[in-house]
Tab-separated table of C-alpha atoms in Angstrom:
chain	number	residue	atom	x	y	z
B	519	MET	CA	0.000	0.000	0.000
B	520	THR	CA	1.385	3.409	-0.974
B	521	ALA	CA	1.564	6.324	1.444
B	522	LYS	CA	-1.187	8.106	-0.523
B	523	GLU	CA	-3.513	5.082	-0.365
B	524	GLU	CA	-2.811	4.679	3.348
B	525	HIS	CA	-3.665	8.335	3.964
B	526	GLN	CA	-6.941	8.011	1.999
B	527	LEU	CA	-7.916	4.943	4.045
B	528	GLU	CA	-7.142	6.699	7.325
B	529	GLN	CA	-9.067	9.864	6.468
B	530	GLY	CA	-12.014	8.151	4.736
B	531	GLY	CA	-13.078	8.048	1.135
B	532	GLU	CA	-16.071	9.490	-0.631
B	533	THR	CA	-18.489	6.913	0.745
B	534	SER	CA	-16.672	5.207	3.627
B	535	ARG	CA	-16.095	6.689	7.050
B	536	PRO	CA	-12.482	7.273	8.142
B	537	VAL	CA	-11.101	4.318	10.039
B	538	SER	CA	-10.247	4.581	13.707
B	539	ALA	CA	-6.663	5.474	14.535
B	540	ARG	CA	-6.438	2.101	16.274
B	541	GLU	CA	-6.843	0.467	12.854
B	542	TRP	CA	-3.982	2.391	11.291
B	543	SER	CA	-0.855	0.560	10.209
B	544	ARG	CA	1.685	-0.087	12.924
B	545	ARG	CA	4.120	2.139	11.048
B	546	ARG	CA	1.738	5.112	11.095
B	547	LYS	CA	0.953	4.704	14.782
B	548	ASN	CA	4.619	4.385	15.707
B	549	ILE	CA	5.496	7.547	13.763
B	550	THR	CA	2.711	9.430	15.545
B	551	THR	CA	3.904	8.220	18.955
B	552	TRP	CA	7.516	9.168	18.275
B	553	VAL	CA	6.689	12.646	16.985
B	554	VAL	CA	4.480	13.443	19.991
B	555	SER	CA	7.134	12.117	22.368
B	556	LEU	CA	9.757	14.329	20.672
B	557	PHE	CA	7.491	17.341	21.185
B	558	LYS	CA	7.387	16.423	24.873
B	559	PHE	CA	11.179	16.143	24.885
B	560	ILE	CA	11.623	19.667	23.498
B	561	SER	CA	9.078	21.113	25.927
B	562	GLY	CA	10.720	19.439	28.911
B	563	LEU	CA	14.218	20.358	27.737
B	564	THR	CA	13.494	24.077	27.760
B	565	SER	CA	11.766	23.852	31.149
B	566	THR	CA	15.071	23.189	32.952
B	567	SER	CA	17.801	24.175	30.472
B	568	VAL	CA	17.849	27.638	32.048
B	569	VAL	CA	18.993	26.320	35.467
B	570	PRO	CA	22.777	26.783	34.920
B	571	ASN	CA	22.058	30.164	33.296
B	572	LEU	CA	20.260	31.626	36.319
B	573	PRO	CA	23.397	33.194	37.861
B	574	ALA	CA	24.276	34.884	34.543
B	575	ILE	CA	20.704	36.108	34.008
B	576	SER	CA	20.519	37.324	37.608
B	577	ALA	CA	23.806	39.203	37.259
B	578	GLN	CA	22.788	40.802	33.971
B	579	PHE	CA	19.320	41.881	35.166
B	580	HIS	CA	20.347	42.618	38.798
B	581	THR	CA	17.915	40.235	40.533
B	582	GLN	CA	18.266	38.070	43.635
B	583	GLY	CA	16.338	35.694	45.871
B	584	ALA	CA	13.142	34.114	44.568
B	585	LEU	CA	12.967	36.695	41.770
B	586	ALA	CA	16.176	35.254	40.337
B	587	ILE	CA	14.504	31.826	40.068
B	588	PHE	CA	11.431	33.157	38.242
B	589	PRO	CA	12.937	32.602	34.753
B	590	LEU	CA	12.898	28.893	35.644
B	591	SER	CA	9.658	28.501	37.573
B	592	THR	CA	7.307	30.808	35.611
B	593	TYR	CA	7.527	28.468	32.624
B	594	PHE	CA	5.262	26.140	34.601
B	595	LEU	CA	2.618	28.843	35.039
B	596	GLY	CA	2.284	28.785	31.264
B	597	TYR	CA	2.018	25.019	31.504
B	598	ALA	CA	-0.887	25.351	33.934
B	599	ALA	CA	-2.895	27.623	31.621
B	600	GLY	CA	-2.073	25.678	28.474
B	601	LEU	CA	-2.899	22.295	29.964
B	602	LEU	CA	-6.376	23.489	30.908
B	603	LEU	CA	-7.239	25.046	27.553
B	604	ILE	CA	-5.413	23.038	24.887
B	605	GLY	CA	-6.938	19.675	25.841
B	606	PRO	CA	-10.573	20.806	25.524
B	607	LEU	CA	-9.771	22.685	22.306
B	608	SER	CA	-8.361	19.488	20.834
B	609	GLU	CA	-11.565	17.609	21.583
B	610	THR	CA	-13.489	20.249	19.622
B	611	PHE	CA	-11.117	20.979	16.730
B	612	GLY	CA	-8.783	17.971	16.645
B	613	ARG	CA	-5.660	16.897	18.460
B	614	VAL	CA	-3.084	17.364	15.704
B	615	GLY	CA	-4.126	20.901	14.781
B	616	ALA	CA	-3.987	21.913	18.438
B	617	LEU	CA	-0.554	20.287	18.754
B	618	GLN	CA	0.847	22.164	15.753
B	619	LEU	CA	-0.573	25.531	16.796
B	620	SER	CA	0.682	25.186	20.359
B	621	ASN	CA	4.171	24.311	19.135
B	622	LEU	CA	4.159	27.298	16.774
B	623	SER	CA	3.317	29.515	19.746
B	624	PHE	CA	6.133	27.899	21.724
B	625	ILE	CA	8.658	28.588	18.944
B	626	VAL	CA	7.723	32.267	18.687
B	627	PHE	CA	7.845	33.092	22.398
B	628	ASN	CA	10.807	30.860	23.262
B	629	THR	CA	12.834	32.548	20.513
B	630	ALA	CA	11.768	35.968	21.789
B	631	ALA	CA	12.922	35.030	25.309
B	632	GLY	CA	16.455	34.845	23.956
B	633	PHE	CA	16.183	38.533	23.011
B	634	ALA	CA	14.824	39.677	26.397
B	635	GLN	CA	16.412	42.856	27.781
B	636	THR	CA	14.892	42.832	31.279
B	637	ASN	CA	13.976	40.222	33.860
B	638	THR	CA	10.295	41.148	33.455
B	639	GLN	CA	10.461	40.484	29.729
B	640	ILE	CA	12.030	37.073	30.141
B	641	ILE	CA	9.476	36.122	32.818
B	642	VAL	CA	6.506	37.104	30.624
B	643	LEU	CA	7.962	35.333	27.586
B	644	ARG	CA	8.657	32.210	29.624
B	645	VAL	CA	5.028	32.108	30.723
B	646	LEU	CA	3.857	32.455	27.109
B	647	SER	CA	6.293	29.843	25.800
B	648	GLY	CA	5.188	27.528	28.603
B	649	PHE	CA	1.602	27.887	27.361
B	650	GLY	CA	2.670	26.620	23.932
B	651	GLY	CA	4.933	23.983	25.427
B	652	ALA	CA	1.967	22.512	27.304
B	653	GLY	CA	0.473	21.202	24.056
B	654	PRO	CA	2.243	17.829	23.835
B	655	LEU	CA	1.801	17.224	27.577
B	656	SER	CA	-1.935	17.818	27.405
B	657	LEU	CA	-2.546	16.001	24.116
B	658	GLY	CA	-0.136	13.088	24.380
B	659	GLY	CA	-2.338	10.889	26.579
B	660	GLY	CA	-5.354	11.461	24.343
B	661	ILE	CA	-3.408	10.641	21.174
B	662	LEU	CA	-2.066	7.492	22.828
B	663	ASN	CA	-5.628	6.461	23.726
B	664	ASP	CA	-6.812	7.173	20.157
B	665	CYS	CA	-4.155	4.917	18.616
B	666	PHE	CA	-3.672	2.002	21.016
B	667	THR	CA	-5.533	-0.481	23.210
B	668	PRO	CA	-4.777	-0.616	26.966
B	669	GLU	CA	-2.447	-3.588	26.460
B	670	GLU	CA	-0.563	-1.798	23.674
B	671	ARG	CA	-0.319	1.357	25.770
B	672	THR	CA	1.428	-0.628	28.499
B	673	SER	CA	4.173	-1.618	26.052
B	674	LEU	CA	4.502	1.833	24.492
B	675	ILE	CA	4.353	4.018	27.598
B	676	THR	CA	8.164	4.129	27.740
B	677	VAL	CA	8.458	5.348	24.145
B	678	TYR	CA	5.781	7.979	24.748
B	679	ALA	CA	6.644	9.173	28.249
B	680	LEU	CA	10.393	8.701	28.616
B	681	PRO	CA	11.587	11.565	26.341
B	682	GLY	CA	9.441	14.045	28.253
B	683	GLN	CA	10.681	12.739	31.593
B	684	LEU	CA	14.315	12.488	30.507
B	685	SER	CA	14.534	15.968	28.985
B	686	PRO	CA	14.379	17.905	32.323
B	687	ALA	CA	17.500	15.967	33.337
B	688	LEU	CA	19.287	16.758	30.069
B	689	GLY	CA	18.176	20.394	29.905
B	690	PRO	CA	20.738	21.640	32.469
B	691	ILE	CA	23.527	20.030	30.441
B	692	LEU	CA	22.490	22.042	27.383
B	693	GLY	CA	22.288	25.180	29.507
B	694	ALA	CA	25.737	24.559	31.001
B	695	VAL	CA	27.330	24.115	27.569
B	696	CYS	CA	25.756	27.370	26.348
B	697	ASP	CA	26.762	29.181	29.535
B	698	GLN	CA	30.356	27.959	29.235
B	699	PHE	CA	31.009	28.361	25.505
B	700	LEU	CA	28.299	30.644	24.038
B	701	ASP	CA	25.814	32.823	25.911
B	702	TRP	CA	22.722	32.091	27.970
B	703	ARG	CA	20.537	33.379	25.099
B	704	TRP	CA	21.635	30.486	22.891
B	705	THR	CA	19.949	28.112	25.340
B	706	PHE	CA	16.621	29.384	24.004
B	707	TRP	CA	17.628	29.708	20.376
B	708	ILE	CA	19.013	26.181	20.032
B	709	VAL	CA	15.771	24.741	21.394
B	710	SER	CA	13.718	26.869	18.971
B	711	ILE	CA	15.787	25.785	15.955
B	712	THR	CA	15.240	22.135	16.895
B	713	SER	CA	11.533	22.742	17.412
B	714	VAL	CA	11.169	24.256	13.928
B	715	ALA	CA	12.572	21.059	12.405
B	716	LEU	CA	10.196	18.978	14.517
B	717	GLN	CA	7.238	21.159	13.470
B	718	ALA	CA	8.030	20.418	9.822
B	719	LEU	CA	8.259	16.689	10.578
B	720	CYS	CA	4.866	16.770	12.327
B	721	PHE	CA	3.239	18.594	9.406
B	722	LEU	CA	4.509	15.963	6.963
B	723	THR	CA	3.870	12.774	8.928
B	724	VAL	CA	1.191	13.112	11.624
B	725	ARG	CA	-2.532	12.808	10.850
B	726	GLU	CA	-5.587	13.546	12.978
B	727	THR	CA	-6.318	10.783	15.518
B	728	TYR	CA	-9.484	11.955	17.299
B	729	GLN	CA	-12.373	9.930	15.862
B	730	PRO	CA	-15.261	12.342	16.601
B	731	VAL	CA	-13.444	15.104	14.680
B	732	LEU	CA	-12.665	12.766	11.771
B	733	ASP	CA	-16.314	11.693	11.605
B	734	ARG	CA	-17.518	15.298	11.751
B	735	ARG	CA	-15.265	16.313	8.875
B	736	TRP	CA	-16.365	13.333	6.809
B	737	GLU	CA	-20.049	14.104	7.383
B	738	LYS	CA	-19.528	17.683	6.214
B	739	GLN	CA	-17.923	16.398	3.028
B	740	GLN	CA	-20.883	14.097	2.424
B	741	LYS	CA	-23.365	16.939	2.852
B	742	GLY	CA	-21.754	19.542	0.658
B	743	GLY	CA	-18.349	18.508	-0.612
B	744	GLN	CA	-15.386	20.811	-0.653
B	745	ALA	CA	-17.457	23.799	-1.768
B	746	GLN	CA	-19.363	23.758	1.542
B	747	TRP	CA	-16.533	22.716	3.817
B	748	TRP	CA	-16.743	25.869	5.965
B	749	PRO	CA	-19.317	25.617	8.776
B	750	SER	CA	-22.644	27.393	8.642
B	751	LYS	CA	-23.729	29.967	11.236
B	752	GLU	CA	-25.659	27.258	13.061
B	753	GLU	CA	-22.617	24.999	13.110
B	754	LEU	CA	-20.415	27.831	14.382
B	755	ALA	CA	-22.884	28.519	17.202
B	756	ASP	CA	-22.899	24.811	18.072
B	757	THR	CA	-19.089	24.777	18.043
B	758	ARG	CA	-18.959	27.738	20.436
B	759	ARG	CA	-21.370	25.988	22.763
B	760	LYS	CA	-19.305	22.784	22.706
B	761	LEU	CA	-16.105	24.726	23.234
B	762	ALA	CA	-17.547	26.418	26.307
B	763	ILE	CA	-18.552	23.011	27.697
B	764	ASN	CA	-15.193	21.440	26.879
B	765	THR	CA	-13.244	24.320	28.404
B	766	GLN	CA	-15.165	23.987	31.661
B	767	ARG	CA	-14.694	20.211	31.788
B	768	PRO	CA	-11.178	20.139	33.321
B	769	PHE	CA	-12.301	22.459	36.135
B	770	LYS	CA	-15.323	20.259	36.778
B	771	MET	CA	-13.164	17.140	36.786
B	772	LEU	CA	-10.690	18.672	39.217
B	773	ALA	CA	-13.477	19.915	41.490
B	774	THR	CA	-15.743	16.849	41.507
B	775	HIS	CA	-13.907	13.715	40.299
B	776	HIS	CA	-12.104	11.995	43.138
B	777	ILE	CA	-9.921	9.975	40.751
B	778	VAL	CA	-8.632	13.163	39.150
B	779	GLN	CA	-8.083	14.740	42.567
B	780	LEU	CA	-6.062	11.787	43.860
B	781	ILE	CA	-3.884	11.524	40.762
B	782	ALA	CA	-3.442	15.310	40.700
B	783	LEU	CA	-2.204	15.182	44.302
B	784	SER	CA	0.188	12.341	43.518
B	785	ASN	CA	1.531	13.889	40.307
B	786	GLY	CA	1.774	17.384	41.785
B	787	LEU	CA	3.824	16.197	44.749
B	788	THR	CA	5.998	13.936	42.584
B	789	TYR	CA	6.709	16.526	39.911
B	790	GLY	CA	7.242	19.290	42.467
B	791	ILE	CA	9.916	17.228	44.199
B	792	GLN	CA	11.555	16.420	40.871
B	793	MET	CA	11.767	20.113	39.947
B	794	LEU	CA	12.942	21.125	43.432
B	795	VAL	CA	15.777	18.599	43.290
B	796	THR	CA	16.570	19.634	39.709
B	797	ALA	CA	16.814	23.289	40.762
B	798	SER	CA	18.990	22.517	43.796
B	799	LEU	CA	21.516	20.132	42.237
B	800	ASP	CA	23.375	22.893	40.414
B	801	GLN	CA	23.905	24.786	43.668
B	802	LEU	CA	25.026	21.626	45.505
B	803	TRP	CA	27.730	20.645	43.030
B	804	LYS	CA	29.047	24.161	42.442
B	805	GLU	CA	29.022	25.502	46.000
B	806	SER	CA	29.469	22.427	48.193
B	807	TYR	CA	31.602	20.252	45.904
B	808	HIS	CA	33.243	23.200	44.061
B	809	GLN	CA	32.802	21.602	40.653
B	810	PRO	CA	33.050	23.642	37.419
B	811	THR	CA	29.872	24.353	35.413
B	812	ILE	CA	30.127	21.507	32.889
B	813	LEU	CA	31.120	18.876	35.470
B	814	ALA	CA	28.336	20.007	37.806
B	815	ALA	CA	25.801	19.663	34.985
B	816	LEU	CA	26.966	16.127	34.197
B	817	ASN	CA	25.667	15.027	37.606
B	818	TYR	CA	22.172	15.442	36.149
B	819	LEU	CA	22.905	12.255	34.227
B	820	ALA	CA	22.188	10.390	37.476
B	821	LEU	CA	18.615	11.661	37.233
B	822	GLY	CA	18.439	10.883	33.521
B	823	VAL	CA	19.856	7.357	33.822
B	824	GLY	CA	17.502	6.671	36.720
B	825	LEU	CA	14.540	7.740	34.612
B	826	VAL	CA	15.632	5.506	31.701
B	827	PHE	CA	16.302	2.494	33.926
B	828	GLY	CA	13.148	3.051	35.957
B	829	ALA	CA	11.012	3.374	32.837
B	830	GLN	CA	12.296	0.071	31.456
B	831	VAL	CA	11.779	-1.785	34.723
B	832	CYS	CA	8.388	-0.145	35.244
B	833	ARG	CA	7.219	-1.058	31.730
B	834	ARG	CA	8.106	-4.719	32.096
B	835	CYS	CA	6.736	-5.070	35.611
B	836	ASN	CA	3.575	-3.158	34.777
B	837	ARG	CA	2.937	-5.242	31.667
B	838	SER	CA	3.466	-8.489	33.583
B	839	ILE	CA	1.286	-7.425	36.527
B	840	TYR	CA	-1.480	-6.087	34.264
B	841	ALA	CA	-1.577	-9.309	32.206
B	842	ARG	CA	-1.627	-11.527	35.302
B	843	LEU	CA	-4.388	-9.542	37.023
B	844	LYS	CA	-6.400	-9.368	33.821
B	845	GLU	CA	-6.232	-13.143	33.458
B	846	ARG	CA	-7.412	-13.585	37.047
B	847	ASN	CA	-10.278	-11.191	36.296
B	848	GLY	CA	-11.666	-13.339	33.487
B	849	GLY	CA	-9.835	-11.524	30.713
B	850	GLN	CA	-11.236	-8.093	31.637
B	851	GLY	CA	-8.726	-5.310	32.194
B	852	ARG	CA	-9.216	-2.598	34.811
B	853	PRO	CA	-7.377	0.673	35.468
B	854	GLU	CA	-6.676	-0.556	39.019
B	855	PHE	CA	-4.254	-3.098	37.593
B	856	ARG	CA	-1.820	-0.156	37.170
B	857	VAL	CA	-1.844	0.599	40.906
B	858	PRO	CA	0.811	-1.897	42.165
B	859	MET	CA	3.575	-0.015	40.338
B	860	ILE	CA	2.236	3.316	41.624
B	861	ALA	CA	2.528	1.906	45.147
B	862	ALA	CA	6.095	0.764	44.480
B	863	GLY	CA	7.000	4.252	43.298
B	864	THR	CA	5.621	5.900	46.421
B	865	VAL	CA	7.901	3.686	48.537
B	866	ILE	CA	11.039	4.263	46.429
B	867	VAL	CA	10.767	8.079	46.283
B	868	PRO	CA	11.286	8.762	50.029
B	869	LEU	CA	14.101	6.194	50.131
B	870	GLY	CA	15.854	8.032	47.314
B	871	LEU	CA	15.364	11.400	49.018
B	872	LEU	CA	16.868	10.146	52.287
B	873	TRP	CA	19.838	8.533	50.539
B	874	TYR	CA	20.579	11.612	48.437
B	875	GLY	CA	20.046	14.098	51.258
B	876	TRP	CA	22.230	12.544	53.926
B	877	ALA	CA	24.978	11.546	51.482
B	878	ALA	CA	25.140	15.158	50.262
B	879	GLN	CA	25.066	16.402	53.866
B	880	ALA	CA	28.124	14.279	54.694
B	881	ARG	CA	29.964	15.513	51.560
B	882	VAL	CA	30.920	11.954	50.641
B	883	PHE	CA	32.255	10.924	47.236
B	884	PRO	CA	29.955	12.464	44.543
B	885	LEU	CA	28.885	9.080	43.208
B	886	VAL	CA	27.072	8.288	46.478
B	887	PRO	CA	24.528	11.174	46.384
B	888	ASP	CA	24.214	10.554	42.633
B	889	LEU	CA	23.062	7.018	43.448
B	890	GLY	CA	20.413	8.499	45.724
B	891	VAL	CA	19.203	10.715	42.857
B	892	PHE	CA	19.223	7.619	40.614
B	893	LEU	CA	16.987	5.760	43.078
B	894	LEU	CA	14.712	8.783	43.425
B	895	ALA	CA	14.284	8.931	39.639
B	896	ILE	CA	13.166	5.292	39.517
B	897	GLY	CA	10.354	6.062	41.962
B	898	LEU	CA	9.373	9.253	40.134
B	899	VAL	CA	9.037	7.558	36.748
B	900	ALA	CA	7.014	4.666	38.199
B	901	ILE	CA	4.459	7.073	39.673
B	902	LEU	CA	4.220	9.388	36.675
B	903	ASN	CA	4.011	6.628	34.031
B	904	CYS	CA	1.462	4.450	35.792
B	905	THR	CA	-0.814	7.273	36.939
B	906	SER	CA	-0.832	8.474	33.315
B	907	LEU	CA	-1.941	5.021	32.161
B	908	TYR	CA	-4.578	4.857	34.898
B	909	LEU	CA	-5.971	8.199	33.780
B	910	VAL	CA	-6.114	7.257	30.083
B	911	ASP	CA	-7.705	3.882	30.858
B	912	THR	CA	-10.388	5.592	32.939
B	913	TYR	CA	-11.344	8.609	30.807
B	914	LYS	CA	-10.613	7.397	27.252
B	915	LEU	CA	-12.076	10.009	24.830
B	916	GLN	CA	-11.998	12.708	27.528
B	917	SER	CA	-8.465	11.769	28.589
B	918	ALA	CA	-7.013	15.030	27.199
B	919	SER	CA	-9.238	17.069	29.514
B	920	ALA	CA	-8.545	14.760	32.454
B	921	THR	CA	-4.821	15.032	31.783
B	922	GLY	CA	-5.115	18.814	31.617
B	923	ALA	CA	-6.913	18.899	34.951
B	924	VAL	CA	-4.334	16.664	36.653
B	925	ASN	CA	-1.438	18.582	35.160
B	926	LEU	CA	-2.816	21.864	36.496
B	927	LEU	CA	-1.675	20.980	40.026
B	928	ARG	CA	1.435	19.338	38.628
B	929	SER	CA	2.424	22.547	36.849
B	930	LEU	CA	1.614	24.750	39.826
B	931	ALA	CA	3.860	22.508	41.926
B	932	GLY	CA	6.568	22.811	39.261
B	933	PHE	CA	6.254	26.584	39.613
B	934	ALA	CA	6.150	26.771	43.416
B	935	PHE	CA	8.647	24.138	44.623
B	936	PRO	CA	11.811	25.580	42.987
B	937	LEU	CA	11.071	29.009	44.500
B	938	PHE	CA	11.831	27.799	48.030
B	939	SER	CA	14.581	25.317	47.124
B	940	THR	CA	17.472	27.677	47.966
B	941	ALA	CA	15.928	28.847	51.251
B	942	LEU	CA	14.989	25.275	52.236
B	943	TYR	CA	18.465	23.823	51.753
B	944	ASP	CA	20.266	26.868	53.176
B	945	ARG	CA	18.200	26.765	56.363
B	946	LEU	CA	17.900	23.010	56.986
B	947	GLY	CA	20.819	21.566	55.085
B	948	GLN	CA	20.637	18.710	52.604
B	949	GLY	CA	19.937	15.990	55.161
B	950	TYR	CA	17.053	17.508	57.095
B	951	ALA	CA	15.536	19.214	54.044
B	952	ASN	CA	15.269	15.936	52.152
B	953	THR	CA	14.042	14.158	55.272
B	954	LEU	CA	11.238	16.710	55.464
B	955	LEU	CA	10.387	16.071	51.784
B	956	ALA	CA	10.450	12.306	52.365
B	957	GLY	CA	8.036	12.702	55.286
B	958	ILE	CA	5.636	14.777	53.183
B	959	THR	CA	5.812	12.138	50.442
B	960	ILE	CA	4.912	9.389	52.903
B	961	VAL	CA	2.024	11.266	54.529
B	962	ALA	CA	0.494	12.625	51.315
B	963	GLY	CA	1.611	10.019	48.787
B	964	TRP	CA	1.173	6.614	50.379
B	965	PRO	CA	-2.640	6.783	50.770
B	966	VAL	CA	-3.154	7.432	47.026
B	967	PRO	CA	-2.490	3.902	45.650
B	968	PHE	CA	-4.470	2.361	48.511
B	969	LEU	CA	-7.494	4.546	47.779
B	970	LEU	CA	-7.291	3.901	44.030
B	971	TRP	CA	-7.037	0.142	44.541
B	972	ARG	CA	-9.762	-0.052	47.182
B	973	TYR	CA	-12.248	2.502	45.864
B	974	GLY	CA	-11.240	3.124	42.232
B	975	GLU	CA	-14.028	1.016	40.730
B	976	VAL	CA	-16.623	2.669	42.979
B	977	MET	CA	-15.402	6.118	41.967
B	978	ARG	CA	-15.518	5.190	38.270
B	979	ARG	CA	-19.162	4.162	38.544
B	980	ARG	CA	-19.987	7.742	39.453
B	981	LEU	CA	-18.550	8.957	36.132
B	982	ILE	CA	-21.450	7.584	34.074
B	983	GLU	CA	-22.769	11.102	33.497
B	984	ASP	CA	-21.876	12.306	29.993
B	985	TYR	CA	-19.903	15.350	30.951
């Protein structure tokens, strides 16, 4: 089958409806997954690449304290707004169009941030670029649900999620190289150049996956052909009404759906800790271990390797556990079969925090605290991957809105936690500060998998309403 014939089959012919994205060729689905995951990689890369540049930016714009960290943390405020709006828009107008427009917005504002002349300018532009960068985070789960069955998603979650989780660990290395050999502004420009190439790749290879939008477009073609492709006034009014409903949906989910609330709590705490540790590592290696910029940045590889290793272990264990529990359940899968790996992650995270914190406090050989960060990353990726699968399995067609609602708290945590990282570690030291974080993780994080396992099915029964 030629590429043209494959495209015609996917989008529907003159008389036949477009096939579901789940019926696409494996090649087409794999390309779609890889492109979306690369968008997540770029978005995550720019979220933390500015960390080694903060001293240079602070010196140039004469800022200090929490204000000096704003160029890092305000990116996540843009995430929060984008994750709430882009998901519902995609369910009205299509996932791929929303993905391309959000990335175009990201390119424009991220490039402009490299030309900022004041701290206020760079903060505003970081918020706006964060809004565009939220696109792949909000839409990725929905696209994955459109293309794959729950069993297939278990196998592909590493391909989809790992680039986005790995990039915050690699971002500081890019920033350190630019800080050492170029200028902090090139940290933004290099990311934008890469994103332009990815935008072109997406335009050439990725097709719409959301079935209701594909069906709607096909029905319009049947009614009037290309000459009447544009919607009528009545259709525009109906679209505005649906958009208003879809935009409100994430707020309603976050306010009334206990599943969304629990996963939002878990993801917010997990991601906040990841960003706090990411923000503090640069200070630890430069000030306490007196390492040069490039060498200090290379310690972030401990976080990156932990995420890669944890994702591989999590994928295999999750797939095995899901298959075994499904077999015991008469061949019927349930979202709760993702919970055992979430529980494992909530145990590993505080262990990693304690190891890293007290090793850094004792100023032992650098490899020892790096091993603690490695262990921490394994727990982080287990929680984030498996809660994402739980969410997609539960909400299916509305998974983009559910993801947007969950990621609202996650992004707000990503904004808030780095702001007090310097004060926290300066006042308590590495050991006690990370012990405090481990205690919070135990108190707030451990009940989540228990509640999902014990009451998840009951909570899902209350979601019958067609919101």
